[in-house]
Amino acid sequence: MARTQGSRAEITGPLVRDAARRLFARHGYAAVSMRQIAAEVGVQVGTLYSYTADKQALLADLLRVHMEELLAAWRDDPARPALDRLEAFLRFHIQTSLERPEAVFLSYMELRNLTPENRAEIAALRRRYEDALEAILIAGEAEGTMAVPDTRLATMALIAMLTGVTNWYREGGRLDQERVVAVYRELVRGAVGA
Amino acid sequence: MARTQGSRAEITGPLVRDAARRLFARHGYAAVSMRQIAAEVGVQVGTLYSYTADKQALLADLLRVHMEELLAAWRDDPARPALDRLEAFLRFHIQTSLERPEAVFLSYMELRNLTPENRAEIAALRRRYEDALEAILIAGEAEGTMAVPDTRLATMALIAMLTGVTNWYREGGRLDQERVVAVYRELVRGAVGA
DNA sequence: GTCTATACCTCGATAGAC
DNA sequence: GTCTATCGAGGTATAGAC
């Protein structure tokens, strides 16, 4: 498995990140060793340290990049009806969760294995994502098209519900993605009193 | 901190379990060492092995006992209206989650750190718990008092939503337990189309 | 039942050859 | 850029004294 010499820097970097993401998601950050990651990539342990300062930075980078991509990809239009925005958010969240289940899973499971500094940074990004949903609920209340007892709590509840998809969804399983979106749309619309 | 000799078997056993539960919940199973657990209890490492075969058994026992207590404590009455049963379930789940947040948190976070045999056992117990909720949704459909697009998916979604409480609830925080139950009741009733 | 001491292993990380 | 080799720390688990 272990190659002998030969430089492939352009591809090794992404491979390290991919392997780490996959293994961290499957077994948990603390349970995965740098040796396992190296083996998955097909490289020796020492080589990993050309691509990351240490194991902690590897995790923090995965989470940071994922959250930044998430925030950059989310497009909201405050001028539209809140219910439409809610459906768009739901579709966006589920689609992301099914396209990149490992990154999504990691981002809410491994916060506690970050150093305090890294945790604060990632938590702030996540907070911005939660705020994007809460803004929609607040707008819906103002419009009179939604009725939620507590927008903050409802936000947390809805995100927990949507993120749960990563726990049970299996590619090629009973339900395809459009069907999942349809079911969640009904649940979410009901929950916000539409 | 370390005592010198002296037998206190009756109390040490529970203390080991309590310390393990607390530390596993806080840092994750893989990130916690037997040394840390021993230090928390105030004994030496070797002593732990009078109370558990190994670290894995410690985790498996915590999850098994928790799930069995949960299943034993849940009282349902199929003769009652489904919406009442749903509210009872929701109250039961939230109450348990707030009374024993660490055990609840562990039971859905640490399945992957169980050996395949232990995982199968705990997953079966959890499945029974999920089935208890799904039975209520099915009854509600039959009664015509609920309308959910997919009872199995709705079950998973509702449990994910309710269990999310452990992620953000803080003792003495903004909301007391009754208020949390009230908010979730509205969300859940809406979600099931009541 | 608990302690002390330790065996044996794997970990994260680094140095230096190629 | 990657490999080999290795260091020191810390991991789980056990043996035997008290």
XYZ file of C-alpha atoms (C1' of nucleotides) in Angstrom:
424
model
C 0.000 0.000 0.000
C 2.704 2.475 0.934
C 4.203 4.102 -2.097
C 7.959 4.564 -2.216
C 8.928 8.154 -2.856
C 7.623 10.230 -5.731
C 6.002 13.635 -5.344
C 2.296 14.189 -5.872
C 1.693 17.288 -3.831
C -1.245 18.607 -5.848
C -3.317 15.553 -5.159
C -2.036 14.454 -1.758
C -3.321 17.553 0.023
C -6.983 16.999 -0.852
C -6.595 13.276 -0.245
C -5.444 13.933 3.301
C -8.449 16.111 3.957
C -10.804 13.583 2.387
C -9.395 10.700 4.375
C -9.496 12.657 7.612
C -13.091 13.751 6.998
C -14.187 10.229 6.238
C -12.428 8.628 9.188
C -13.344 11.346 11.698
C -16.975 11.080 10.672
C -16.987 7.308 10.919
C -15.074 6.737 14.131
C -14.831 10.108 15.815
C -11.881 12.474 15.955
C -10.366 11.113 19.127
C -10.604 7.516 17.970
C -8.713 8.107 14.735
C -4.915 8.104 14.655
C -2.661 9.957 12.284
C -1.352 6.559 11.246
C -4.815 5.481 10.124
C -5.197 8.634 8.083
C -1.799 8.079 6.495
C -2.683 4.488 5.657
C -5.964 5.577 4.075
C -4.133 8.080 1.897
C -1.414 5.589 1.080
C 1.400 7.600 2.549
C 3.635 7.468 5.623
C 2.769 9.301 8.844
C 5.469 11.912 8.589
C 4.155 13.043 5.230
C 0.893 14.241 6.777
C 2.788 16.979 8.549
C 3.578 18.589 5.223
C -0.148 19.279 4.918
C -1.234 20.122 8.419
C 0.432 21.600 11.468
C -1.081 18.893 13.637
C -4.153 16.737 14.108
C -6.150 19.509 15.749
C -5.598 21.870 12.819
C -6.826 19.151 10.481
C -10.154 18.970 12.290
C -10.502 22.715 12.683
C -9.802 23.298 8.990
C -12.381 20.739 7.933
C -15.047 22.386 10.047
C -14.114 25.945 9.153
C -14.056 25.344 5.423
C -17.330 23.451 5.556
C -19.110 26.182 7.502
C -17.716 28.916 5.291
C -18.807 27.105 2.161
C -22.221 26.605 3.687
C -22.622 30.283 4.518
C -21.299 31.350 1.123
C -23.681 29.037 -0.722
C -26.824 30.057 1.119
C -28.761 32.672 -0.834
C -31.716 34.294 0.851
C -34.045 36.981 -0.424
C -35.765 38.863 2.399
C -38.229 40.288 -0.087
C -39.844 36.934 -0.760
C -42.646 35.417 1.326
C -41.262 33.820 4.486
C -42.775 30.438 3.708
C -40.941 30.323 0.395
C -37.715 31.269 2.106
C -38.308 28.576 4.702
C -38.781 25.953 2.027
C -35.638 27.124 0.264
C -33.678 26.868 3.498
C -34.990 23.409 4.187
C -34.159 22.254 0.699
C -30.704 23.780 0.940
C -30.008 22.177 4.289
C -31.194 18.718 3.305
C -29.404 18.832 -0.009
C -26.157 19.782 1.669
C -26.670 17.125 4.330
C -27.107 14.445 1.703
C -24.332 15.642 -0.598
C -21.760 16.074 2.136
C -23.073 14.001 5.024
C -19.657 13.569 6.598
C -18.874 17.256 6.831
C -22.332 18.034 8.195
C -22.115 15.238 10.716
C -18.660 16.329 11.844
C -19.668 19.929 12.206
C -22.155 19.212 14.873
C -20.515 16.217 16.520
C -16.937 17.283 16.945
C -17.174 20.783 18.338
C -16.146 19.480 21.715
C -12.863 18.157 20.415
C -11.745 21.581 19.271
C -9.459 23.733 21.362
C -11.338 26.631 22.994
C -10.059 29.087 20.377
C -11.057 26.900 17.458
C -14.377 26.071 19.067
C -15.244 29.719 19.500
C -14.484 30.374 15.857
C -16.582 27.493 14.533
C -19.411 28.156 16.974
C -19.610 31.727 15.688
C -19.941 30.469 12.119
C -22.613 28.032 13.162
C -24.428 30.764 15.008
C -24.573 32.770 11.783
C -26.140 29.791 10.059
C -28.752 29.429 12.801
C -29.462 33.140 12.593
C -30.205 32.762 8.891
C -33.037 30.411 9.745
C -34.263 32.442 12.695
C -34.490 35.520 10.486
C -36.971 33.653 8.325
C -39.099 32.642 11.304
C -39.118 36.206 12.583
C -40.181 37.465 9.173
C -42.930 34.857 9.055
C -44.231 36.011 12.407
C -44.243 39.612 11.223
C -46.052 38.638 8.048
C -48.576 36.651 9.988
C -47.921 33.538 7.912
C -46.200 31.665 10.737
C -46.889 31.202 14.414
C -44.067 29.874 16.542
C -44.021 30.081 20.321
C -40.323 31.020 20.540
C -38.286 31.736 17.436
C -34.928 30.901 19.001
C -36.054 27.595 20.379
C -37.927 26.766 17.189
C -34.765 27.467 15.220
C -32.746 25.039 17.302
C -35.498 22.446 17.118
C -35.815 22.689 13.349
C -32.084 22.476 12.764
C -31.833 19.456 15.043
C -34.657 17.842 13.135
C -33.185 18.547 9.719
C -29.657 17.581 10.668
C -30.975 14.279 11.954
C -31.227 13.247 8.322
C -27.546 12.338 8.404
C -28.270 9.779 11.111
C -30.550 7.555 9.131
C -30.338 8.451 5.434
C -28.730 5.766 3.312
C -27.886 6.286 -0.326
C -30.157 4.120 -2.425
C -32.403 3.462 0.562
C -36.153 3.570 0.786
C -36.454 7.274 0.032
C -34.817 9.443 -2.591
C -33.786 12.990 -1.907
C -36.866 14.678 -3.374
C -39.087 12.478 -1.288
C -37.152 13.351 1.854
C -37.485 17.043 1.082
C -41.210 16.638 0.516
C -41.747 14.876 3.818
C -39.700 17.377 5.777
C -41.499 20.254 4.094
C -44.782 19.013 5.493
C -43.335 18.506 8.954
C -41.649 21.901 9.034
C -44.593 23.821 7.631
C -46.768 22.245 10.280
C -44.299 22.969 13.050
C -44.191 26.687 12.278
C -47.962 26.857 12.175
C -48.286 27.559 8.474
C -6.647 13.003 46.070
C -5.705 9.331 45.965
C -6.842 7.518 49.046
C -4.549 4.936 50.582
C -6.260 1.598 50.988
C -9.594 1.145 52.709
C -12.561 -0.651 51.210
C -15.699 1.160 50.097
C -17.082 -1.206 47.537
C -20.731 -0.230 47.945
C -20.098 3.329 46.948
C -17.165 3.004 44.580
C -19.132 1.036 41.989
C -21.709 3.768 41.367
C -19.021 6.417 41.531
C -17.130 4.747 38.709
C -20.237 4.679 36.568
C -21.062 8.299 37.390
C -17.571 9.492 36.603
C -17.451 7.561 33.343
C -20.853 8.873 32.275
C -19.883 12.444 33.031
C -16.495 12.277 31.320
C -17.705 10.300 28.303
C -20.518 12.791 27.779
C -18.229 15.765 28.112
C -15.225 14.678 26.065
C -16.338 11.609 24.150
C -15.598 7.977 24.897
C -12.415 7.749 22.850
C -10.982 10.924 24.321
C -11.330 9.783 27.931
C -8.684 7.601 29.549
C -9.118 5.104 32.324
C -6.640 7.197 34.271
C -8.946 10.210 34.056
C -11.882 8.174 35.280
C -9.850 6.846 38.184
C -8.707 10.339 39.109
C -12.291 11.617 39.033
C -13.387 8.820 41.375
C -10.350 9.253 43.581
C -8.884 5.774 43.173
C -6.014 4.237 41.284
C -6.401 2.891 37.761
C -6.142 -0.753 38.693
C -9.113 -0.441 41.015
C -11.453 0.314 38.128
C -10.982 -3.229 36.872
C -12.749 -4.542 39.963
C -15.878 -2.882 38.602
C -15.668 -3.375 34.875
C -14.092 -5.926 32.602
C -12.684 -3.162 30.430
C -13.399 0.299 29.074
C -15.733 -0.986 26.382
C -17.926 -2.803 28.903
C -18.161 0.401 30.915
C -19.656 2.247 27.952
C -21.916 -0.607 26.906
C -23.277 -0.980 30.444
C -24.035 2.719 30.721
C -26.002 2.676 27.481
C -27.782 -0.596 28.148
C -28.932 0.357 31.636
C -30.064 3.759 30.431
C -32.110 2.356 27.561
C -33.631 -0.342 29.740
C -34.629 2.185 32.376
C -36.110 4.361 29.681
C -38.184 1.542 28.223
C -39.265 0.385 31.674
C -40.359 3.871 32.693
C -42.401 4.638 29.590
C -46.084 3.967 30.196
C -48.396 4.156 27.235
C -52.123 3.541 27.040
C -53.247 2.649 23.518
C -56.828 3.295 24.534
C -56.290 7.023 24.960
C -56.509 9.572 22.154
C -53.327 9.602 20.108
C -52.724 13.301 20.653
C -52.749 12.787 24.409
C -50.343 9.910 24.053
C -48.108 12.057 21.867
C -48.030 14.795 24.452
C -47.232 12.272 27.175
C -44.382 10.886 25.103
C -42.998 14.330 24.423
C -43.164 15.242 28.088
C -41.544 11.976 29.063
C -38.747 12.389 26.560
C -37.963 15.980 27.456
C -38.154 15.309 31.162
C -35.730 12.411 30.844
C -33.445 14.465 28.624
C -33.271 17.230 31.193
C -32.984 14.965 34.234
C -30.291 12.743 32.777
C -28.810 14.768 29.942
C -25.517 12.904 29.991
C -27.034 9.455 29.564
C -29.345 10.669 26.811
C -26.526 12.438 25.037
C -24.267 9.391 25.266
C -26.928 7.040 24.008
C -27.159 8.723 20.694
C -23.587 9.927 20.315
C -21.518 6.924 21.248
C -23.161 4.064 19.394
C -20.293 4.043 16.948
C -17.740 3.377 19.649
C -19.413 0.136 20.638
C -18.201 -3.195 19.361
C -20.524 -4.650 16.713
C -22.123 -7.008 19.232
C -22.761 -4.272 21.773
C -23.952 -1.901 19.090
C -26.498 -4.377 17.820
C -27.830 -4.847 21.319
C -28.181 -1.148 22.079
C -29.566 -0.360 18.625
C -32.299 -2.909 19.195
C -33.269 -1.227 22.444
C -33.313 2.143 20.761
C -35.412 0.758 17.975
C -38.009 -0.318 20.531
C -38.075 3.214 21.865
C -38.573 4.655 18.396
C -41.309 2.125 17.752
C -43.125 3.373 20.833
C -43.404 6.795 19.224
C -44.230 5.474 15.792
C -47.091 3.442 17.239
C -48.631 6.690 18.438
C -48.312 8.324 15.023
C -49.870 5.300 13.347
C -52.743 5.392 15.811
C -53.210 9.099 15.141
C -53.413 8.461 11.428
C -55.984 5.746 11.972
C -58.006 8.026 14.236
C -57.816 10.823 11.730
C -56.405 13.225 14.312
C -52.973 13.323 12.742
C -51.656 13.570 9.207
C -48.025 12.698 8.659
C -46.571 11.968 5.235
C -44.424 9.029 6.431
C -44.691 7.711 9.967
C -41.219 6.205 10.062
C -39.516 9.339 8.814
C -41.649 11.526 11.041
C -40.652 9.386 14.006
C -36.973 9.870 13.303
C -37.469 13.575 12.711
C -39.386 14.106 15.942
C -36.888 12.175 18.040
C -34.007 14.120 16.517
C -35.830 17.335 17.298
C -36.615 16.400 20.879
C -33.196 14.981 21.615
C -31.662 18.210 20.383
C -32.735 19.680 23.698
C -29.593 18.255 25.275
C -27.497 20.355 22.908
C -28.623 23.728 24.068
C -30.521 23.416 27.347
C -28.721 24.941 30.289
C -29.928 24.531 33.852
C -31.131 27.886 35.088
C -31.089 29.292 31.579
C -33.676 31.367 29.805
C -36.347 28.690 29.827
C -37.555 26.364 32.555
C -38.616 22.817 31.871
C -42.346 23.476 31.687
C -41.767 26.236 29.202
C -39.629 23.961 27.045
C -42.324 21.298 27.083
C -44.937 23.882 26.118
C -42.923 25.148 23.179
C -42.138 21.680 21.900
C -45.762 20.670 22.266
C -46.762 23.382 19.835
C -44.023 22.451 17.376
C -44.786 18.740 17.530
C -48.557 19.127 17.301
C -48.074 21.269 14.246
C -45.621 18.864 12.668
C -48.022 15.942 12.901
C -50.807 18.005 11.406
C -52.983 18.147 14.503
C -10.950 -3.651 47.811
C -7.368 -0.890 46.920
C -2.697 0.233 46.150
C 1.903 0.302 43.697
C 4.441 -0.983 39.957
C 4.931 -2.234 35.528
C 4.382 -4.720 30.904
C 3.357 -3.750 26.499
C 1.442 -1.058 23.032
C 0.099 2.878 20.215
C -0.022 7.605 20.020
C 1.504 12.413 17.993
C 5.240 14.493 16.300
C 10.079 15.232 14.522
C 14.832 14.505 12.207
C 17.326 13.400 8.474
C 18.141 10.444 4.254
C 16.682 10.154 -0.486
C 7.585 15.561 -1.173
C 8.037 11.371 0.800
C 10.237 7.815 3.380
C 12.397 5.492 7.465
C 13.464 5.601 12.075
C 12.773 7.070 16.447
C 11.607 9.817 20.739
C 8.867 10.610 24.705
C 4.335 10.550 26.409
C 0.432 8.382 27.511
C -2.845 4.523 26.546
C -5.130 -0.172 28.504
C -4.651 -3.744 31.322
C -2.512 -6.950 34.795
C 0.297 -8.879 38.934
C 1.081 -9.018 43.468
C 1.618 -6.613 48.061
C -1.194 -4.876 51.828
